[in-house]
Coordinates of C-alpha atoms in Angstrom, one line a residue:
M7 CA 157.9 84.5 -171.5
E8 CA 157.3 86.0 -168.1
F9 CA 157.0 84.0 -164.9
N10 CA 154.8 85.1 -162.0
T11 CA 157.3 85.4 -159.2
S12 CA 154.8 86.4 -156.5
I13 CA 154.8 84.4 -153.3
H14 CA 151.4 83.1 -154.2
S15 CA 152.8 81.0 -157.0
I16 CA 154.6 78.8 -154.5
P17 CA 152.4 76.6 -152.2
Y18 CA 152.9 77.5 -148.5
A19 CA 153.3 73.9 -147.7
L20 CA 153.3 70.6 -149.6
K21 CA 151.0 68.1 -148.0
Q22 CA 153.1 64.9 -147.7
N23 CA 151.8 61.4 -147.4
A24 CA 152.4 60.3 -143.8
Q25 CA 153.6 56.9 -145.0
D26 CA 156.1 58.3 -147.5
A27 CA 157.3 60.8 -145.0
S28 CA 157.9 58.1 -142.4
I29 CA 159.9 56.0 -144.9
C30 CA 162.0 59.0 -145.9
F31 CA 162.6 59.9 -142.3
F32 CA 163.6 56.3 -141.4
F33 CA 166.1 55.8 -144.2
R34 CA 167.6 59.2 -143.6
H35 CA 168.1 58.8 -139.9
Y36 CA 168.6 55.1 -139.5
G37 CA 170.2 54.1 -142.7
G38 CA 173.6 55.3 -141.6
T39 CA 176.9 54.9 -143.2
A40 CA 179.1 51.8 -143.8
F41 CA 182.7 52.7 -142.9
D42 CA 183.5 49.0 -143.1
P43 CA 181.1 46.2 -144.3
E44 CA 183.0 43.9 -141.9
A45 CA 181.0 45.5 -139.0
R46 CA 177.6 45.0 -140.6
N47 CA 175.1 42.2 -140.7
G48 CA 173.2 41.4 -143.8
F49 CA 169.9 42.9 -142.7
N50 CA 171.1 46.5 -142.4
Q51 CA 172.9 46.3 -145.7
L52 CA 170.1 44.8 -147.7
W53 CA 167.0 46.6 -146.4
Q54 CA 167.0 49.8 -148.4
P55 CA 168.2 48.3 -151.8
M56 CA 165.6 45.5 -151.5
Y57 CA 162.9 48.1 -150.6
L58 CA 163.7 50.1 -153.7
Q59 CA 163.5 47.0 -155.9
A60 CA 160.2 45.8 -154.5
S61 CA 156.8 46.6 -156.2
A62 CA 154.7 49.3 -154.6
Q63 CA 152.1 47.0 -153.0
S64 CA 154.5 44.2 -152.0
S65 CA 154.5 42.8 -148.6
L66 CA 158.1 44.0 -148.1
R67 CA 157.2 47.6 -148.8
L68 CA 154.1 47.4 -146.6
A69 CA 156.1 45.9 -143.8
T70 CA 158.7 48.6 -144.1
A71 CA 156.0 51.2 -144.0
A72 CA 154.5 49.7 -140.8
V73 CA 157.9 49.8 -139.0
T74 CA 158.8 53.3 -140.2
V75 CA 155.4 54.8 -139.4
N76 CA 155.7 53.4 -135.8
I77 CA 159.1 55.0 -135.4
A78 CA 157.9 58.3 -136.8
M79 CA 154.8 58.3 -134.6
M80 CA 157.0 57.6 -131.6
W81 CA 159.2 60.7 -132.3
C82 CA 156.0 62.7 -132.9
F83 CA 154.9 61.5 -129.4
Q84 CA 151.8 59.9 -130.8
G85 CA 152.5 56.5 -129.4
C86 CA 153.6 53.2 -130.9
N87 CA 151.5 50.7 -132.8
T88 CA 149.2 53.3 -134.1
Q89 CA 146.2 52.6 -136.3
L90 CA 148.0 53.4 -139.5
A91 CA 150.9 51.1 -138.6
R92 CA 148.7 48.3 -137.5
S93 CA 146.7 48.6 -140.8
L94 CA 149.9 48.5 -142.9
F95 CA 151.2 45.5 -140.9
T96 CA 147.9 43.6 -141.4
K97 CA 148.0 44.3 -145.1
S98 CA 151.6 43.2 -145.3
V99 CA 150.9 39.9 -143.5
A100 CA 148.0 39.2 -145.8
A101 CA 150.2 39.9 -148.9
A102 CA 152.9 37.6 -147.4
R103 CA 150.5 34.8 -146.9
E104 CA 149.5 34.9 -150.5
T105 CA 153.1 34.9 -151.5
L106 CA 153.9 31.9 -149.3
H107 CA 151.2 29.9 -151.0
D108 CA 153.0 30.3 -154.3
P109 CA 155.7 27.5 -154.6
L110 CA 158.1 29.9 -156.5
Q111 CA 157.5 33.2 -154.7
S112 CA 157.7 31.5 -151.3
L113 CA 161.4 30.9 -151.8
T114 CA 162.5 34.4 -152.9
D115 CA 164.9 36.7 -151.1
E116 CA 162.1 39.3 -150.9
I117 CA 159.7 37.1 -148.8
L118 CA 162.6 36.1 -146.5
M119 CA 163.5 39.8 -145.9
T120 CA 159.8 40.6 -145.3
I121 CA 159.6 37.9 -142.5
L122 CA 162.7 39.5 -140.9
I123 CA 161.0 42.9 -141.0
F124 CA 157.9 41.3 -139.4
D125 CA 160.1 40.2 -136.5
L126 CA 161.5 43.7 -136.2
Y127 CA 158.0 45.2 -136.1
E128 CA 157.0 42.9 -133.2
A129 CA 160.2 43.7 -131.3
L130 CA 159.5 47.4 -131.8
V131 CA 156.0 47.0 -130.4
L132 CA 157.3 45.1 -127.4
H133 CA 159.5 48.1 -126.4
Y134 CA 156.4 50.2 -126.1
A135 CA 153.5 48.0 -125.3
P136 CA 154.6 44.6 -124.0
S137 CA 151.9 42.0 -124.4
P138 CA 151.7 38.2 -124.5
L139 CA 152.7 38.1 -128.1
D140 CA 154.2 34.8 -129.4
Y141 CA 157.5 36.6 -129.9
G142 CA 160.0 34.6 -131.9
K143 CA 157.6 33.0 -134.4
H144 CA 158.9 35.2 -137.2
K145 CA 162.4 34.3 -136.4
H146 CA 161.6 30.6 -136.7
G147 CA 159.6 31.4 -139.8
A148 CA 162.7 32.9 -141.4
L149 CA 164.7 29.9 -140.4
A150 CA 162.1 27.6 -142.0
I151 CA 162.4 29.5 -145.3
I152 CA 166.2 29.2 -145.5
E153 CA 166.0 25.6 -144.5
H154 CA 163.5 25.0 -147.4
R155 CA 165.8 26.9 -149.8
G156 CA 168.8 24.8 -148.9
F157 CA 172.0 25.3 -150.8
A158 CA 170.2 27.8 -153.0
N159 CA 170.8 30.3 -150.2
L160 CA 174.5 30.2 -151.1
A161 CA 174.2 30.9 -154.8
T162 CA 174.2 34.7 -154.5
S163 CA 175.8 37.3 -152.3
R164 CA 172.4 38.5 -151.2
G165 CA 171.2 35.0 -150.3
R166 CA 174.3 34.5 -148.2
A167 CA 173.8 37.8 -146.5
L168 CA 170.3 36.8 -145.6
V169 CA 171.4 33.6 -144.1
G170 CA 173.7 35.7 -141.9
A171 CA 170.8 38.0 -141.1
V172 CA 168.6 35.2 -140.0
R173 CA 171.3 33.9 -137.7
H174 CA 172.0 37.3 -136.3
S175 CA 168.3 37.7 -135.5
L176 CA 168.0 34.3 -133.9
L177 CA 171.0 34.5 -131.6
P178 CA 169.9 37.1 -129.0
Y179 CA 166.6 35.3 -128.7
M180 CA 168.2 31.9 -128.2
L181 CA 170.8 33.2 -125.8
S182 CA 168.2 35.2 -123.8
S183 CA 165.9 32.2 -123.5
R184 CA 168.9 29.8 -122.9
K185 CA 168.0 27.6 -125.9
P186 CA 170.6 26.0 -128.1
F187 CA 170.9 27.2 -131.7
P188 CA 169.4 24.5 -133.9
E189 CA 172.0 22.2 -135.5
R190 CA 170.0 21.1 -138.5
S191 CA 171.1 24.0 -140.7
D192 CA 174.8 24.0 -139.8
Y193 CA 175.7 23.2 -143.3
L194 CA 174.5 26.7 -144.2
F195 CA 175.5 28.7 -141.1
D196 CA 179.0 27.1 -141.0
H197 CA 179.7 27.7 -144.7
P198 CA 182.8 29.9 -145.2
S199 CA 180.9 32.3 -147.6
V200 CA 178.5 33.1 -144.8
N201 CA 181.3 33.8 -142.3
D202 CA 183.6 36.1 -144.3
T203 CA 183.3 39.2 -142.1
K204 CA 184.3 40.0 -138.6
A205 CA 180.7 40.5 -137.6
S206 CA 179.6 37.1 -139.0
S207 CA 182.5 35.3 -137.5
L208 CA 181.5 36.6 -134.0
D209 CA 178.0 35.3 -134.6
L210 CA 179.5 31.9 -135.6
I211 CA 181.3 31.7 -132.3
S212 CA 178.1 32.8 -130.5
V213 CA 176.3 29.8 -132.0
Q214 CA 178.7 27.5 -130.1
L215 CA 178.1 29.6 -127.0
S216 CA 174.4 29.1 -127.2
R217 CA 174.8 25.3 -127.4
V218 CA 177.1 25.2 -124.3
Q219 CA 174.7 27.4 -122.4
G220 CA 171.8 25.3 -123.5
R221 CA 173.5 22.1 -122.2
L222 CA 174.1 23.8 -118.9
W223 CA 170.5 24.8 -118.4
K224 CA 169.3 21.4 -119.5
L225 CA 171.5 19.8 -116.9
R226 CA 170.2 22.2 -114.3
L227 CA 166.6 21.3 -115.0
E228 CA 167.2 17.6 -114.9
S229 CA 166.2 15.8 -111.8
H230 CA 169.0 14.7 -109.5
L231 CA 167.4 11.2 -109.5
D232 CA 168.1 10.8 -113.2
S233 CA 171.9 10.7 -112.8
S234 CA 174.5 9.9 -110.2
F235 CA 176.7 12.5 -108.5
E236 CA 179.7 11.4 -110.6
E237 CA 177.7 11.8 -113.8
R238 CA 176.5 15.3 -112.9
R239 CA 179.9 16.4 -111.8
A240 CA 181.4 15.1 -115.1
G241 CA 178.7 16.9 -117.0
Y242 CA 179.6 20.2 -115.3
E243 CA 183.3 19.6 -116.0
E244 CA 182.6 19.0 -119.6
I245 CA 180.5 22.2 -119.9
I246 CA 183.3 24.3 -118.2
A247 CA 185.9 22.9 -120.6
D248 CA 183.7 23.7 -123.6
A249 CA 183.0 27.2 -122.3
L250 CA 186.8 27.8 -122.0
E251 CA 187.1 26.8 -125.6
V252 CA 184.5 29.4 -126.5
E253 CA 186.4 31.9 -124.5
K254 CA 189.6 31.1 -126.5
L255 CA 187.7 31.7 -129.7
L256 CA 186.4 35.0 -128.5
L257 CA 189.9 36.1 -127.5
V258 CA 191.3 35.0 -130.9
W259 CA 188.5 37.1 -132.5
K260 CA 189.4 40.1 -130.4
A261 CA 193.1 39.7 -131.2
S262 CA 192.3 39.7 -134.9
I263 CA 191.0 43.2 -134.7
T264 CA 193.9 45.4 -135.7
D265 CA 192.2 48.1 -137.8
P266 CA 192.5 51.4 -135.9
N267 CA 189.0 52.3 -136.9
W268 CA 187.7 49.4 -135.0
L269 CA 189.5 50.1 -131.8
P270 CA 188.1 52.4 -129.1
E271 CA 189.7 55.7 -128.3
H272 CA 189.4 56.9 -124.7
V273 CA 188.3 60.3 -123.6
S274 CA 188.9 61.3 -120.0
R275 CA 186.1 62.6 -117.8
D276 CA 187.8 66.0 -117.5
S277 CA 187.8 66.3 -121.3
V278 CA 184.1 66.2 -121.8
R279 CA 181.4 68.8 -121.1
E280 CA 180.0 68.9 -117.6
S281 CA 176.5 68.3 -119.1
I282 CA 177.7 64.9 -120.4
Q283 CA 179.1 64.0 -117.0
D284 CA 175.9 64.9 -115.3
A285 CA 173.8 63.0 -117.7
G286 CA 175.6 59.7 -117.2
F287 CA 179.4 59.2 -117.1
Y288 CA 180.8 56.1 -115.3
G289 CA 184.3 56.0 -114.1
T290 CA 187.2 58.1 -115.3
R291 CA 186.9 57.8 -119.0
C292 CA 184.5 57.0 -121.9
S293 CA 185.1 55.2 -125.2
V294 CA 184.5 56.7 -128.7
W295 CA 184.8 55.2 -132.2
V296 CA 184.9 56.5 -135.7
D297 CA 181.4 55.1 -136.3
L298 CA 178.5 53.7 -134.3
A299 CA 178.7 50.3 -135.9
F300 CA 182.2 49.6 -134.4
G301 CA 181.0 50.5 -130.8
G302 CA 178.0 48.3 -131.3
I303 CA 179.9 45.2 -132.3
W304 CA 182.3 45.6 -129.3
I305 CA 179.4 45.9 -126.9
L306 CA 178.0 42.7 -128.5
F307 CA 181.3 41.0 -128.0
S308 CA 181.4 42.0 -124.4
I309 CA 177.9 40.7 -123.7
R310 CA 178.7 37.4 -125.4
Y311 CA 181.9 37.1 -123.4
I312 CA 180.0 37.8 -120.1
L313 CA 177.5 35.0 -121.1
T314 CA 180.5 32.6 -121.6
L315 CA 181.9 33.5 -118.2
Q316 CA 178.5 33.0 -116.7
V317 CA 178.4 29.5 -117.9
I318 CA 181.6 28.9 -116.0
R319 CA 180.4 30.7 -112.9
Q320 CA 177.1 29.0 -112.9
S321 CA 178.7 25.6 -113.2
F322 CA 180.9 26.2 -110.2
A323 CA 177.9 27.5 -108.2
D324 CA 175.9 24.4 -109.0
E325 CA 178.7 22.0 -108.4
A326 CA 180.7 23.5 -105.5
S327 CA 182.8 20.3 -105.1
L328 CA 184.7 21.4 -108.3
L329 CA 186.2 24.3 -106.4
K330 CA 188.2 22.0 -104.1
V331 CA 191.0 22.2 -106.6
P332 CA 193.1 25.4 -106.3
E333 CA 193.3 25.9 -110.1
R334 CA 189.6 26.0 -110.3
Q335 CA 189.4 28.6 -107.5
A336 CA 191.8 30.7 -109.5
L337 CA 189.7 30.2 -112.7
L338 CA 186.5 31.4 -110.9
S339 CA 188.4 34.4 -109.4
E340 CA 189.6 35.3 -112.9
A341 CA 186.1 34.9 -114.4
N342 CA 184.8 37.3 -111.7
K343 CA 187.5 39.9 -112.6
R344 CA 186.8 39.7 -116.3
V345 CA 183.1 40.1 -115.8
Q346 CA 183.7 43.3 -113.9
D347 CA 186.1 44.6 -116.6
L348 CA 183.5 43.8 -119.3
V349 CA 180.7 45.6 -117.5
D350 CA 183.0 48.6 -117.0
F351 CA 183.7 48.7 -120.7
I352 CA 180.0 48.7 -121.6
C353 CA 179.3 51.5 -119.1
E354 CA 182.1 53.5 -120.7
T355 CA 180.2 53.5 -124.0
V356 CA 177.1 55.3 -122.7
P357 CA 178.3 58.9 -123.5
F358 CA 179.2 57.8 -127.0
Y359 CA 175.6 56.8 -127.7
L360 CA 173.6 59.2 -125.6
G361 CA 175.8 62.3 -125.1
D362 CA 174.2 64.7 -122.7
N363 CA 170.6 64.0 -123.8
V364 CA 168.1 63.3 -121.0
T365 CA 164.8 64.1 -122.7
P366 CA 163.0 62.9 -125.8
K367 CA 164.6 64.7 -128.8
N368 CA 163.7 64.1 -132.4
P369 CA 166.8 63.2 -134.5
M370 CA 166.1 66.2 -136.7
H371 CA 167.1 68.4 -133.7
S372 CA 170.1 66.3 -132.8
M373 CA 172.7 69.0 -133.2
S374 CA 171.7 70.4 -129.8
I375 CA 173.0 67.2 -128.1
N376 CA 176.7 67.3 -127.0
F377 CA 178.7 64.1 -127.5
P378 CA 182.3 63.3 -126.4
S379 CA 184.9 63.3 -129.2
K380 CA 188.6 63.0 -129.6
L381 CA 190.9 65.1 -131.9
Q382 CA 194.1 63.5 -133.2
I383 CA 196.5 63.7 -136.1
D384 CA 196.0 61.2 -138.9
Q385 CA 199.2 59.3 -139.3
E386 CA 198.9 59.0 -143.1
T387 CA 197.7 62.5 -144.0
G388 CA 199.0 64.5 -141.1
M389 CA 195.6 66.2 -140.9
L390 CA 193.6 66.8 -137.7
T391 CA 190.8 64.3 -137.5
S392 CA 187.8 63.9 -135.2
I393 CA 186.6 60.7 -133.6
P394 CA 183.7 60.1 -134.2
S395 CA 184.3 61.0 -137.8
L396 CA 182.5 64.0 -139.2
R397 CA 181.5 61.7 -142.1
S398 CA 179.6 59.3 -139.8
N399 CA 176.9 61.9 -139.1
H400 CA 177.2 60.8 -135.4
H401 CA 174.8 63.3 -133.9
N402 CA 172.0 62.3 -136.1
R403 CA 172.5 58.6 -136.0
A404 CA 173.2 58.4 -132.3
A405 CA 170.1 60.5 -131.5
A406 CA 168.0 58.1 -133.7
S407 CA 169.4 54.7 -132.8
G408 CA 171.8 55.0 -130.0
G409 CA 169.2 54.0 -127.5
W410 CA 168.1 51.1 -129.6
I411 CA 171.7 49.8 -129.6
L412 CA 172.4 50.4 -125.9
F413 CA 169.1 49.6 -124.2
P414 CA 169.0 45.8 -124.5
H415 CA 172.6 45.4 -123.4
L416 CA 172.1 47.6 -120.3
V417 CA 169.0 45.5 -119.5
N418 CA 171.1 42.4 -119.9
L419 CA 173.6 43.7 -117.3
W420 CA 170.7 44.4 -115.0
R421 CA 169.4 40.9 -115.6
F422 CA 172.9 39.4 -114.9
A423 CA 173.1 41.2 -111.6
E424 CA 169.5 40.6 -110.5
P425 CA 168.3 37.5 -112.3
E426 CA 164.6 36.7 -112.4
D427 CA 165.3 33.1 -111.4
D428 CA 168.0 31.1 -109.6
A429 CA 170.8 32.0 -111.9
V430 CA 174.0 33.0 -110.2
P431 CA 174.2 36.8 -110.2
I432 CA 177.3 38.8 -111.4
I433 CA 179.0 40.7 -108.6
L434 CA 179.6 44.4 -109.4
R435 CA 181.4 47.1 -107.4
E436 CA 179.2 49.1 -105.0
G437 CA 176.9 51.6 -106.8
Q438 CA 177.4 50.3 -110.3
L439 CA 174.1 48.5 -110.6
D440 CA 172.3 51.5 -109.4
W441 CA 174.1 53.6 -112.1
I442 CA 173.0 51.0 -114.7
K443 CA 169.4 51.2 -113.6
E444 CA 169.5 55.0 -113.8
Q445 CA 170.7 54.7 -117.4
V446 CA 167.9 52.3 -118.2
K447 CA 165.4 54.8 -116.8
R448 CA 167.1 57.5 -118.8
L449 CA 166.7 55.5 -122.0
Q450 CA 163.1 54.9 -121.2
K451 CA 162.6 58.6 -120.8
I452 CA 164.4 59.6 -124.0
F453 CA 163.1 56.8 -126.3
L454 CA 159.8 56.3 -124.5
F455 CA 160.5 52.6 -123.9
C456 CA 158.3 50.8 -121.4
E457 CA 159.4 48.9 -118.4
P458 CA 161.8 46.0 -119.4
V459 CA 159.4 43.3 -118.3
W460 CA 159.9 40.8 -121.1
F461 CA 162.8 39.1 -119.5
K462 CA 160.9 38.7 -116.3
R463 CA 158.5 36.1 -117.8
L464 CA 159.5 32.6 -116.8
T465 CA 158.9 29.6 -118.9
P466 CA 156.6 27.0 -117.2
S467 CA 159.5 24.5 -117.0
L468 CA 161.8 27.0 -115.4
A469 CA 159.2 28.3 -113.0
K470 CA 158.6 24.7 -111.7
S471 CA 162.3 24.3 -111.0
I472 CA 162.5 27.3 -108.6

């Protein structure tokens, strides 16, 4: 048999479905690697396997398509929340509503995962077109499902991972809005099987932080007529003591990290390309890790630690009479120093996530971006190794998601230094806040994010107190 080998026997191009192409693009560039499951939360680990197991027209697949089409369209510079993405999201919501009316299907892992993807979709849209969405409703919807499922959540490893994923999704929202994490489901969130990784144990500590912070802001909003001076002073003393307990837990968590892969390696300014320095390099060194996930969890730790110190600093600012004791003056001074150290650490991570990129660049062309790296001898094999690891596909993954990891944390630093309300600001060395603002603007340019206005919206109760 003879085959026609002419060029005309091969199509010039295969017309690919935009939805399928977006899904492939997403899992290729955002799926990443898992050097250590200890650094991952359940959502990232479960998404692709659950997508592959779901039926073609399931709400989970439709929701995934909506998210991935939005991201693909952004990288094609066609905007976010396009007609195709909105249509897919609407279909997914309709399918989910039908599922939720079914007593059996409404308790499945699949519908819970779908609600978490709905939340991600709305968070994605808020980065590009902020609007008065009722953001947070899907987080509470996911919480309601796991509460309804009760102990059944703990029966399987996937169920336990989803409990952790719901908590991980809720925490930034609660901490940013200064609301205490709800206590009614502690029997699930405190269960040892849900907190068996380093990432999940950090979240467990952060739940305690949210409650201490929530008590502080509740006390601040209370009228001075509702309590005596002695009662308010005692309230602040108790809050400071509890914040110090959270700090101890955070430091114990930090001390427990002994795996070299988790620890940052430092690269001096003189050792990186000039283009990286020009794009955004703070201080004399930058930090690099084997994998993006390790850097992300250390930034998260730093933000949570700053929030803990802010509870202490805010309490002293509100009740200045507490500072008459020299020991408390020393405590405040140490808190200020640690805040500066933590902010410096976060600034040192910027080159690891952004390299020398200053313009929008599709992850498919990420090899043109230069990133800092460190070469060293592996103590076990004696071979020369690179950090980040070549196995981590760092160029590709950092170009795709580095900005998503970094942006909210830099905005948090901006917010800490220039709060939108009467919160006590953090005190940074001269010029550092301007540098942070420049990096926020840089991220907006690369990833096409809108102005970070969502944290500027005051709740009615808070607005009345100012």
